C-alpha atoms as a printed R data frame, in Angstrom:
    type eleno elety resid chain resno       x      y       z
1   ATOM     1    CA   UNK     A     1  -2.249 21.828  21.423
2   ATOM     2    CA   UNK     A     2  -3.179 24.834  19.335
3   ATOM     3    CA   UNK     A     3  -2.830 28.321  20.680
4   ATOM     4    CA   UNK     A     4  -5.539 30.649  19.394
5   ATOM     5    CA   UNK     A     5  -4.640 34.324  18.881
6   ATOM     6    CA   UNK     A     6  -7.323 36.652  17.514
7   ATOM     7    CA   UNK     A     7  -6.055 39.666  15.543
8   ATOM     8    CA   UNK     A     8  -8.736 41.954  14.045
9   ATOM     9    CA   UNK     A     9 -11.147 39.036  13.607
10  ATOM    10    CA   UNK     A    10  -8.576 36.810  11.894
11  ATOM    11    CA   UNK     A    11  -7.436 33.576  13.548
12  ATOM    12    CA   UNK     A    12  -3.674 33.214  13.792
13  ATOM    13    CA   UNK     A    13  -2.483 29.673  14.389
14  ATOM    14    CA   UNK     A    14   1.081 28.816  15.308
15  ATOM    15    CA   UNK     A    15   2.695 25.499  14.489
16  ATOM    16    CA   UNK     A    16   5.863 23.860  13.287
17  ATOM    17    CA   UNK     A    17   6.796 20.767  11.440
18  ATOM    18    CA   UNK     A    18   9.929 18.916  10.356
19  ATOM    19    CA   UNK     A    19  10.618 18.558   6.611
20  ATOM    20    CA   UNK     A    20  13.113 16.508   4.598
21  ATOM    21    CA   UNK     A    21  14.031 17.650   1.083
22  ATOM    22    CA   UNK     A    22  16.230 15.676  -1.317
23  ATOM    23    CA   UNK     A    23  17.067 12.241  -2.638
24  ATOM    24    CA   UNK     A    24  20.485 11.944  -1.013
25  ATOM    25    CA   UNK     A    25  21.215 12.571   2.677
26  ATOM    26    CA   UNK     A    26  18.922 15.462   3.267
27  ATOM    27    CA   UNK     A    27  17.342 17.278   6.177
28  ATOM    28    CA   UNK     A    28  15.314 20.407   6.485
29  ATOM    29    CA   UNK     A    29  13.939 21.911   9.659
30  ATOM    30    CA   UNK     A    30  10.688 23.503   8.545
31  ATOM    31    CA   UNK     A    31   8.249 25.784  10.266
32  ATOM    32    CA   UNK     A    32   4.931 27.087   8.982
33  ATOM    33    CA   UNK     A    33   5.332 29.816  11.530
34  ATOM    34    CA   UNK     A    34   1.835 31.236  11.094
35  ATOM    35    CA   UNK     A    35  -1.348 30.798   9.153
36  ATOM    36    CA   UNK     A    36  -3.784 33.665   8.978
37  ATOM    37    CA   UNK     A    37  -7.312 32.855   7.690
38  ATOM    38    CA   UNK     A    38 -10.727 34.318   8.324
39  ATOM    39    CA   UNK     A    39 -13.362 32.555  10.397
40  ATOM    40    CA   UNK     A    40 -16.321 33.963   8.362
41  ATOM    41    CA   UNK     A    41 -16.910 34.991   4.770
42  ATOM    42    CA   UNK     A    42 -19.738 35.698   2.331
43  ATOM    43    CA   UNK     A    43 -20.454 33.694  -0.841
44  ATOM    44    CA   UNK     A    44 -18.643 35.262  -3.789
45  ATOM    45    CA   UNK     A    45 -16.105 36.976  -1.486
46  ATOM    46    CA   UNK     A    46 -12.360 36.585  -2.167
47  ATOM    47    CA   UNK     A    47 -10.756 35.646   1.132
48  ATOM    48    CA   UNK     A    48  -7.097 36.184   1.936
49  ATOM    49    CA   UNK     A    49  -5.022 33.455   3.587
50  ATOM    50    CA   UNK     A    50  -1.371 33.983   4.480
51  ATOM    51    CA   UNK     A    51   1.167 31.232   5.192
52  ATOM    52    CA   UNK     A    52   4.548 32.117   6.638
53  ATOM    53    CA   UNK     A    53   7.151 29.472   5.943
54  ATOM    54    CA   UNK     A    54  10.772 29.087   7.235
55  ATOM    55    CA   UNK     A    55  13.084 26.203   6.667
56  ATOM    56    CA   UNK     A    56  16.803 25.456   6.600
57  ATOM    57    CA   UNK     A    57  18.147 22.811   4.237
58  ATOM    58    CA   UNK     A    58  21.069 20.493   4.850
59  ATOM    59    CA   UNK     A    59  21.699 18.849   1.530
60  ATOM    60    CA   UNK     A    60  24.654 16.612   0.625
61  ATOM    61    CA   UNK     A    61  24.187 17.239  -3.088
62  ATOM    62    CA   UNK     A    62  26.197 18.889  -5.830
63  ATOM    63    CA   UNK     A    63  25.054 20.640  -8.038
64  ATOM    64    CA   UNK     A    64  22.454 22.436  -5.870
65  ATOM    65    CA   UNK     A    65  18.990 20.899  -5.580
66  ATOM    66    CA   UNK     A    66  16.361 22.424  -7.937
67  ATOM    67    CA   UNK     A    67  12.703 22.431  -7.079
68  ATOM    68    CA   UNK     A    68   9.407 24.373  -7.284
69  ATOM    69    CA   UNK     A    69   7.583 25.470  -4.201
70  ATOM    70    CA   UNK     A    70   4.305 23.585  -3.884
71  ATOM    71    CA   UNK     A    71   1.247 24.641  -1.869
72  ATOM    72    CA   UNK     A    72  -1.785 22.298  -1.789
73  ATOM    73    CA   UNK     A    73  -5.216 23.421  -0.525
74  ATOM    74    CA   UNK     A    74  -8.122 21.348   0.761
75  ATOM    75    CA   UNK     A    75 -11.485 23.003   0.122
76  ATOM    76    CA   UNK     A    76 -15.093 22.108  -0.891
77  ATOM    77    CA   UNK     A    77 -15.358 20.726  -4.440
78  ATOM    78    CA   UNK     A    78 -18.185 23.171  -5.211
79  ATOM    79    CA   UNK     A    79 -15.841 26.131  -4.750
80  ATOM    80    CA   UNK     A    80 -13.825 25.145  -7.809
81  ATOM    81    CA   UNK     A    81 -10.681 26.605  -6.313
82  ATOM    82    CA   UNK     A    82  -8.550 25.481  -9.258
83  ATOM    83    CA   UNK     A    83 -10.385 28.207 -11.214
84  ATOM    84    CA   UNK     A    84 -10.953 30.632  -8.408
85  ATOM    85    CA   UNK     A    85  -7.609 30.902  -6.625
86  ATOM    86    CA   UNK     A    86  -4.563 33.120  -7.200
87  ATOM    87    CA   UNK     A    87  -1.398 32.588  -5.191
88  ATOM    88    CA   UNK     A    88   1.710 34.839  -4.974
89  ATOM    89    CA   UNK     A    89   4.727 34.661  -2.672
90  ATOM    90    CA   UNK     A    90   7.644 36.660  -1.530
91  ATOM    91    CA   UNK     A    91  10.860 35.025  -0.344
92  ATOM    92    CA   UNK     A    92  14.558 35.590   0.193
93  ATOM    93    CA   UNK     A    93  15.138 33.402  -2.879
94  ATOM    94    CA   UNK     A    94  12.809 35.390  -5.085
95  ATOM    95    CA   UNK     A    95   9.195 36.522  -5.495
96  ATOM    96    CA   UNK     A    96   6.646 35.168  -7.892
97  ATOM    97    CA   UNK     A    97   3.315 33.597  -8.738
98  ATOM    98    CA   UNK     A    98   2.093 30.050  -8.434
99  ATOM    99    CA   UNK     A    99   0.274 28.144 -11.172
100 ATOM   100    CA   UNK     A   100  -2.080 25.186 -11.076
101 ATOM   101    CA   UNK     A   101  -0.106 22.003 -10.849
102 ATOM   102    CA   UNK     A   102  -1.342 19.591 -13.542
103 ATOM   103    CA   UNK     A   103  -3.793 17.348 -11.664
104 ATOM   104    CA   UNK     A   104  -2.855 14.399 -13.844
105 ATOM   105    CA   UNK     A   105   0.840 14.603 -12.911
106 ATOM   106    CA   UNK     A   106   2.031 11.813 -10.658
107 ATOM   107    CA   UNK     A   107   3.123 12.767  -7.168
108 ATOM   108    CA   UNK     A   108   6.791 11.708  -6.669
109 ATOM   109    CA   UNK     A   109   6.363  9.476  -3.656
110 ATOM   110    CA   UNK     A   110   3.408  7.621  -5.220
111 ATOM   111    CA   UNK     A   111   4.477  7.580  -8.882
112 ATOM   112    CA   UNK     A   112   5.122  3.875  -8.788
113 ATOM   113    CA   UNK     A   113   1.526  3.387  -7.535
114 ATOM   114    CA   UNK     A   114   0.164  5.621 -10.260
115 ATOM   115    CA   UNK     A   115  -1.251  8.211  -7.902
116 ATOM   116    CA   UNK     A   116  -1.641 11.826  -9.037
117 ATOM   117    CA   UNK     A   117  -1.038 14.754  -6.746
118 ATOM   118    CA   UNK     A   118  -4.687 15.087  -5.700
119 ATOM   119    CA   UNK     A   119  -4.977 11.303  -5.190
120 ATOM   120    CA   UNK     A   120  -1.785 11.092  -3.171
121 ATOM   121    CA   UNK     A   121  -2.706 14.064  -0.966
122 ATOM   122    CA   UNK     A   122  -6.103 12.510  -0.234
123 ATOM   123    CA   UNK     A   123  -4.515  9.125   0.462
124 ATOM   124    CA   UNK     A   124  -2.120 10.776   2.973
125 ATOM   125    CA   UNK     A   125  -4.306 13.495   4.577
126 ATOM   126    CA   UNK     A   126  -7.854 12.327   3.832
127 ATOM   127    CA   UNK     A   127 -10.446 15.100   4.116
128 ATOM   128    CA   UNK     A   128  -8.703 16.837   7.013
129 ATOM   129    CA   UNK     A   129 -11.071 17.847   9.791
130 ATOM   130    CA   UNK     A   130 -14.147 17.698   7.598
131 ATOM   131    CA   UNK     A   131 -16.933 15.149   8.214
132 ATOM   132    CA   UNK     A   132 -18.327 15.072   4.688
133 ATOM   133    CA   UNK     A   133 -16.343 13.780   1.737
134 ATOM   134    CA   UNK     A   134 -17.242 16.555  -0.682
135 ATOM   135    CA   UNK     A   135 -13.891 18.305  -0.515
136 ATOM   136    CA   UNK     A   136 -10.862 18.088  -2.768
137 ATOM   137    CA   UNK     A   137  -7.112 18.660  -2.761
138 ATOM   138    CA   UNK     A   138  -5.802 21.106  -5.361
139 ATOM   139    CA   UNK     A   139  -2.027 21.681  -5.743
140 ATOM   140    CA   UNK     A   140  -0.204 24.744  -7.001
141 ATOM   141    CA   UNK     A   141   3.517 25.187  -7.804
142 ATOM   142    CA   UNK     A   142   5.749 28.159  -8.299
143 ATOM   143    CA   UNK     A   143   6.364 29.226 -11.854
144 ATOM   144    CA   UNK     A   144  10.105 29.279 -11.072
145 ATOM   145    CA   UNK     A   145  12.440 26.575  -9.814
146 ATOM   146    CA   UNK     A   146  14.846 27.486  -7.031
147 ATOM   147    CA   UNK     A   147  18.269 25.994  -6.126
148 ATOM   148    CA   UNK     A   148  18.920 24.705  -2.614
149 ATOM   149    CA   UNK     A   149  22.412 23.943  -1.313
150 ATOM   150    CA   UNK     A   150  23.807 22.841   2.041
151 ATOM   151    CA   UNK     A   151  22.734 25.241   4.740
152 ATOM   152    CA   UNK     A   152  20.367 27.306   2.597
153 ATOM   153    CA   UNK     A   153  17.554 29.025   4.446
154 ATOM   154    CA   UNK     A   154  14.228 29.846   2.857
155 ATOM   155    CA   UNK     A   155  11.938 32.436   4.358
156 ATOM   156    CA   UNK     A   156   8.714 32.858   2.429
157 ATOM   157    CA   UNK     A   157   5.272 34.451   2.776
158 ATOM   158    CA   UNK     A   158   2.554 32.832   0.645
159 ATOM   159    CA   UNK     A   159  -0.521 34.954  -0.054
160 ATOM   160    CA   UNK     A   160  -3.590 32.986  -1.175
161 ATOM   161    CA   UNK     A   161  -6.592 34.807  -2.648
162 ATOM   162    CA   UNK     A   162  -9.499 32.359  -2.879
163 ATOM   163    CA   UNK     A   163 -13.011 33.116  -4.103
164 ATOM   164    CA   UNK     A   164 -15.413 31.108  -1.953
165 ATOM   165    CA   UNK     A   165 -18.878 29.688  -2.504
166 ATOM   166    CA   UNK     A   166 -18.987 29.107  -6.305
167 ATOM   167    CA   UNK     A   167 -21.771 26.570  -5.652
168 ATOM   168    CA   UNK     A   168 -23.862 29.233  -3.879
169 ATOM   169    CA   UNK     A   169 -24.294 27.078  -0.817
170 ATOM   170    CA   UNK     A   170 -23.997 28.296   2.725
171 ATOM   171    CA   UNK     A   171 -21.097 26.176   3.924
172 ATOM   172    CA   UNK     A   172 -19.202 25.374   7.135
173 ATOM   173    CA   UNK     A   173 -15.862 23.765   6.337
174 ATOM   174    CA   UNK     A   174 -12.270 23.298   7.527
175 ATOM   175    CA   UNK     A   175  -9.614 24.314   5.036
176 ATOM   176    CA   UNK     A   176  -6.257 22.522   4.900
177 ATOM   177    CA   UNK     A   177  -2.812 23.351   3.537
178 ATOM   178    CA   UNK     A   178   0.292 21.341   2.706
179 ATOM   179    CA   UNK     A   179   3.624 22.850   1.779
180 ATOM   180    CA   UNK     A   180   6.336 20.798   0.099
181 ATOM   181    CA   UNK     A   181   8.511 20.818  -3.058
182 ATOM   182    CA   UNK     A   182   7.896 19.424  -6.516
183 ATOM   183    CA   UNK     A   183  10.792 16.945  -6.450
184 ATOM   184    CA   UNK     A   184  10.170 15.095  -3.157
185 ATOM   185    CA   UNK     A   185   6.451 15.776  -2.757
186 ATOM   186    CA   UNK     A   186   5.063 14.364   0.464
187 ATOM   187    CA   UNK     A   187   8.019 12.117   1.111
188 ATOM   188    CA   UNK     A   188   8.119 10.281   4.429
189 ATOM   189    CA   UNK     A   189  11.298  8.942   5.973
190 ATOM   190    CA   UNK     A   190  14.499  9.457   4.019
191 ATOM   191    CA   UNK     A   191  16.615  7.270   6.279
192 ATOM   192    CA   UNK     A   192  15.646  8.399   9.752
193 ATOM   193    CA   UNK     A   193  15.247 12.114   9.001
194 ATOM   194    CA   UNK     A   194  11.503 12.486   8.895
195 ATOM   195    CA   UNK     A   195   9.098 13.977   6.371
196 ATOM   196    CA   UNK     A   196   9.375 16.276   3.363
197 ATOM   197    CA   UNK     A   197   6.272 18.418   3.988
198 ATOM   198    CA   UNK     A   198   4.471 20.579   6.457
199 ATOM   199    CA   UNK     A   199   0.702 20.445   6.911
200 ATOM   200    CA   UNK     A   200  -1.912 22.542   8.664
201 ATOM   201    CA   UNK     A   201  -5.721 22.190   9.121
202 ATOM   202    CA   UNK     A   202  -7.701 25.195  10.155
203 ATOM   203    CA   UNK     A   203 -10.707 25.994  12.253
204 ATOM   204    CA   UNK     A   204 -14.278 25.988  10.981
205 ATOM   205    CA   UNK     A   205 -14.823 28.626   8.312
206 ATOM   206    CA   UNK     A   206 -18.468 29.715   7.824
207 ATOM   207    CA   UNK     A   207 -19.360 31.043   4.408
208 ATOM   208    CA   UNK     A   208 -22.849 32.531   4.428
209 ATOM   209    CA   UNK     A   209 -25.310 34.274   2.135
210 ATOM   210    CA   UNK     A   210 -26.407 31.286   0.008
211 ATOM   211    CA   UNK     A   211 -29.701 31.527  -1.890
212 ATOM   212    CA   UNK     A   212 -30.179 27.817  -2.704
213 ATOM   213    CA   UNK     A   213 -31.590 26.995   0.742
214 ATOM   214    CA   UNK     A   214 -28.993 24.314   1.234
215 ATOM   215    CA   UNK     A   215 -26.550 24.387   4.152
216 ATOM   216    CA   UNK     A   216 -23.474 22.214   3.785
217 ATOM   217    CA   UNK     A   217 -21.980 21.637   7.230
218 ATOM   218    CA   UNK     A   218 -18.689 19.765   6.987
219 ATOM   219    CA   UNK     A   219 -17.639 20.772  10.538
220 ATOM   220    CA   UNK     A   220 -20.301 19.441  12.856
221 ATOM   221    CA   UNK     A   221 -21.923 15.993  13.245
222 ATOM   222    CA   UNK     A   222 -25.408 16.059  11.700
223 ATOM   223    CA   UNK     A   223 -28.587 14.570  13.062
224 ATOM   224    CA   UNK     A   224 -29.461 13.414   9.499
225 ATOM   225    CA   UNK     A   225 -27.547 13.583   6.280
226 ATOM   226    CA   UNK     A   226 -27.463 12.234   2.716
227 ATOM   227    CA   UNK     A   227 -24.349 10.805   1.073
228 ATOM   228    CA   UNK     A   228 -23.246 11.990  -1.443
229 ATOM   229    CA   UNK     A   229 -24.303 15.573  -0.637
230 ATOM   230    CA   UNK     A   230 -24.573 16.357  -4.403
231 ATOM   231    CA   UNK     A   231 -26.095 13.908  -6.903
232 ATOM   232    CA   UNK     A   232 -28.733 13.249  -9.563
233 ATOM   233    CA   UNK     A   233 -31.746 11.043  -9.129
234 ATOM   234    CA   UNK     A   234 -30.059  8.129 -10.922
235 ATOM   235    CA   UNK     A   235 -27.305  7.935  -8.214
236 ATOM   236    CA   UNK     A   236 -27.458  5.763  -5.144
237 ATOM   237    CA   UNK     A   237 -28.146  7.824  -2.022
238 ATOM   238    CA   UNK     A   238 -27.493  6.786   1.574
239 ATOM   239    CA   UNK     A   239 -29.716  8.461   4.261
240 ATOM   240    CA   UNK     A   240 -28.059  8.561   7.655
241 ATOM   241    CA   UNK     A   241 -29.501  9.245  11.079
242 ATOM   242    CA   UNK     A   242 -27.272  9.769  14.124
243 ATOM   243    CA   UNK     A   243 -29.307  9.967  17.295
244 ATOM   244    CA   UNK     A   244 -26.129 10.524  19.315
245 ATOM   245    CA   UNK     A   245 -25.889 14.073  18.100
246 ATOM   246    CA   UNK     A   246 -28.750 15.240  20.286
247 ATOM   247    CA   UNK     A   247 -31.756 13.836  22.143
248 ATOM   248    CA   UNK     A   248 -34.945 13.441  20.074
249 ATOM   249    CA   UNK     A   249 -38.413 11.951  20.471
250 ATOM   250    CA   UNK     A   250 -37.045  8.797  18.824
251 ATOM   251    CA   UNK     A   251 -34.538  8.076  21.614
252 ATOM   252    CA   UNK     A   252 -34.514  4.384  22.456
253 ATOM   253    CA   UNK     A   253 -36.359  3.418  19.278
254 ATOM   254    CA   UNK     A   254 -34.434  1.262  16.807
255 ATOM   255    CA   UNK     A   255 -37.431  0.942  14.444
256 ATOM   256    CA   UNK     A   256 -36.815  4.199  12.553
257 ATOM   257    CA   UNK     A   257 -37.992  5.068   9.060
258 ATOM   258    CA   UNK     A   258 -37.844  7.603   6.289
259 ATOM   259    CA   UNK     A   259 -40.934  9.646   5.378
260 ATOM   260    CA   UNK     A   260 -40.093 11.362   2.035
261 ATOM   261    CA   UNK     A   261 -41.876 13.753  -0.289
262 ATOM   262    CA   UNK     A   262 -40.302 13.969  -3.776
263 ATOM   263    CA   UNK     A   263 -40.988 16.848  -6.142
264 ATOM   264    CA   UNK     A   264 -41.118 15.291  -9.594
265 ATOM   265    CA   UNK     A   265 -41.147 17.049 -12.971
266 ATOM   266    CA   UNK     A   266 -42.203 15.443 -16.266
267 ATOM   267    CA   UNK     A   267 -39.593 16.582 -18.818
268 ATOM   268    CA   UNK     A   268 -42.098 16.042 -21.643
269 ATOM   269    CA   UNK     A   269 -45.029 18.092 -20.394
270 ATOM   270    CA   UNK     A   270 -43.258 20.243 -17.803
271 ATOM   271    CA   UNK     A   271 -45.888 19.310 -15.220
272 ATOM   272    CA   UNK     A   272 -44.802 18.970 -11.610
273 ATOM   273    CA   UNK     A   273 -46.249 16.846  -8.870
274 ATOM   274    CA   UNK     A   274 -45.310 15.408  -5.467
275 ATOM   275    CA   UNK     A   275 -45.054 11.726  -4.496
276 ATOM   276    CA   UNK     A   276 -44.827 10.662  -0.873
277 ATOM   277    CA   UNK     A   277 -43.360  7.416   0.467
278 ATOM   278    CA   UNK     A   278 -44.173  7.183   4.156
279 ATOM   279    CA   UNK     A   279 -45.564  3.730   4.909
280 ATOM   280    CA   UNK     A   280 -43.386  2.425   7.768
281 ATOM   281    CA   UNK     A   281 -42.498 -0.700   5.714
282 ATOM   282    CA   UNK     A   282 -39.174 -2.471   5.214
283 ATOM   283    CA   UNK     A   283 -38.697 -0.276   2.189
284 ATOM   284    CA   UNK     A   284 -38.354  2.814   4.348
285 ATOM   285    CA   UNK     A   285 -36.664  1.290   7.423
286 ATOM   286    CA   UNK     A   286 -33.174  2.533   8.313
287 ATOM   287    CA   UNK     A   287 -30.844 -0.281   9.270
288 ATOM   288    CA   UNK     A   288 -28.952 -0.053  12.504
289 ATOM   289    CA   UNK     A   289 -25.216  0.475  11.911
290 ATOM   290    CA   UNK     A   290 -24.102  0.935  15.508
291 ATOM   291    CA   UNK     A   291 -25.457  2.290  18.780
292 ATOM   292    CA   UNK     A   292 -27.667  5.197  17.826
293 ATOM   293    CA   UNK     A   293 -26.625  5.277  14.181
294 ATOM   294    CA   UNK     A   294 -28.800  4.166  11.246
295 ATOM   295    CA   UNK     A   295 -28.650  4.163   7.473
296 ATOM   296    CA   UNK     A   296 -30.600  3.279   4.321
297 ATOM   297    CA   UNK     A   297 -29.413  3.312   0.743
298 ATOM   298    CA   UNK     A   298 -31.958  3.854  -2.024
299 ATOM   299    CA   UNK     A   299 -32.041  4.348  -5.779
300 ATOM   300    CA   UNK     A   300 -34.397  7.333  -6.094
301 ATOM   301    CA   UNK     A   301 -35.715  6.510  -9.540
302 ATOM   302    CA   UNK     A   302 -36.822  3.062  -8.450
303 ATOM   303    CA   UNK     A   303 -37.787  4.095  -4.971
304 ATOM   304    CA   UNK     A   304 -40.373  6.540  -6.355
305 ATOM   305    CA   UNK     A   305 -41.257  4.527  -9.466
306 ATOM   306    CA   UNK     A   306 -40.340  7.130 -12.006
307 ATOM   307    CA   UNK     A   307 -41.209  6.844 -15.689
308 ATOM   308    CA   UNK     A   308 -38.577  7.536 -18.393
309 ATOM   309    CA   UNK     A   309 -39.578 11.186 -18.695
310 ATOM   310    CA   UNK     A   310 -39.769 11.997 -14.982
311 ATOM   311    CA   UNK     A   311 -36.996 13.502 -12.878
312 ATOM   312    CA   UNK     A   312 -36.770 14.406  -9.175
313 ATOM   313    CA   UNK     A   313 -35.695 17.937  -8.474
314 ATOM   314    CA   UNK     A   314 -35.840 17.891  -4.680
315 ATOM   315    CA   UNK     A   315 -36.886 15.868  -1.656
316 ATOM   316    CA   UNK     A   316 -38.056 16.795   1.790
317 ATOM   317    CA   UNK     A   317 -38.014 14.170   4.550
318 ATOM   318    CA   UNK     A   318 -38.398 13.305   8.171
319 ATOM   319    CA   UNK     A   319 -37.024 10.495  10.343
320 ATOM   320    CA   UNK     A   320 -40.043  8.788  11.965
321 ATOM   321    CA   UNK     A   321 -41.139  5.783  13.967
322 ATOM   322    CA   UNK     A   322 -42.886  2.968  12.110
323 ATOM   323    CA   UNK     A   323 -46.339  4.581  12.352
324 ATOM   324    CA   UNK     A   324 -45.181  8.071  11.361
325 ATOM   325    CA   UNK     A   325 -46.687  9.522  14.563
326 ATOM   326    CA   UNK     A   326 -43.261 10.725  15.743
327 ATOM   327    CA   UNK     A   327 -41.356 12.920  13.311
328 ATOM   328    CA   UNK     A   328 -37.836 14.337  13.679
329 ATOM   329    CA   UNK     A   329 -36.935 17.178  11.357
330 ATOM   330    CA   UNK     A   330 -34.163 19.582  10.582
331 ATOM   331    CA   UNK     A   331 -32.139 20.499  13.681
332 ATOM   332    CA   UNK     A   332 -34.668 18.507  15.699
333 ATOM   333    CA   UNK     A   333 -37.558 20.801  14.703
334 ATOM   334    CA   UNK     A   334 -40.877 20.410  12.897
335 ATOM   335    CA   UNK     A   335 -39.309 21.532   9.640
336 ATOM   336    CA   UNK     A   336 -38.316 18.771   7.211
337 ATOM   337    CA   UNK     A   337 -34.732 17.962   6.073
338 ATOM   338    CA   UNK     A   338 -34.292 18.929   2.451
339 ATOM   339    CA   UNK     A   339 -32.168 17.616  -0.396
340 ATOM   340    CA   UNK     A   340 -31.837 19.173  -3.850
341 ATOM   341    CA   UNK     A   341 -30.583 17.171  -6.770
342 ATOM   342    CA   UNK     A   342 -27.708 18.805  -8.606
343 ATOM   343    CA   UNK     A   343 -24.825 17.677 -10.799
344 ATOM   344    CA   UNK     A   344 -21.493 19.490 -11.018
């Protein structure tokens, strides 16, 4: 159970974990004793996150064990945190900066499987508490290696400065953090001693002030959504409708459809026009996935019959019954759901 302590608007979360470091007989009792992160921010703002780390190593190894500190962060892909994050730390073994860990470098525990650090972190921790797979793991390591010997204790404070909202989207997301070392990575089970990392997943961070009109909500189940959340009109898109999120006028109706307006631009002439597909046919029918959940995958270019010079810039849509007489829109209102095509 998490205990929530509010200090000047910042959420302070307390937790501990057990970490193993080394390739011989190793053990390290590790605590991320606190994580301080904001619950709100504004697009373009640089937020401050502080991790406090404490661990004691028991290492049957001579000479002392050498390793870099590693901090990995889970955040929305559109924030480009590899380019927009600076990390410093202070510790009883020395102070310094962290640099981006080469994303093509193999993570030690998954080197035999050919998994890089980002791939291994995602394989182990997934997308954390987020409901939309448009987030990424980015790892950083200390510029300096540090020796650890039997009984060594490390006490460190990691300060993360992260510029949020590079994609200019209002976003609700849950950040995640993993602390480990560059030698053992996210090792699990050296003998019977446990794991070589500590992990933490935060509460929902709301980053507001976007001007694109899009809201990316990774925290809460959505009545309707499109996967992937960012694409071009030549990608396959899956429209999803989850009637379990809240009661709508379509309750009890399994014959649900898309009613879509696409804004289309001719790249040759520059002319723009709108095409609607809203005929209640098999083409627009969402297939039942499970109780109250429906989905339909389309190829937009074919769905709207585009010519070679036409592109779709945005779509607005409703979930309807087969006649179109009942329409469910954004947040169960009369306003349509919207989707803008974009490529990053």
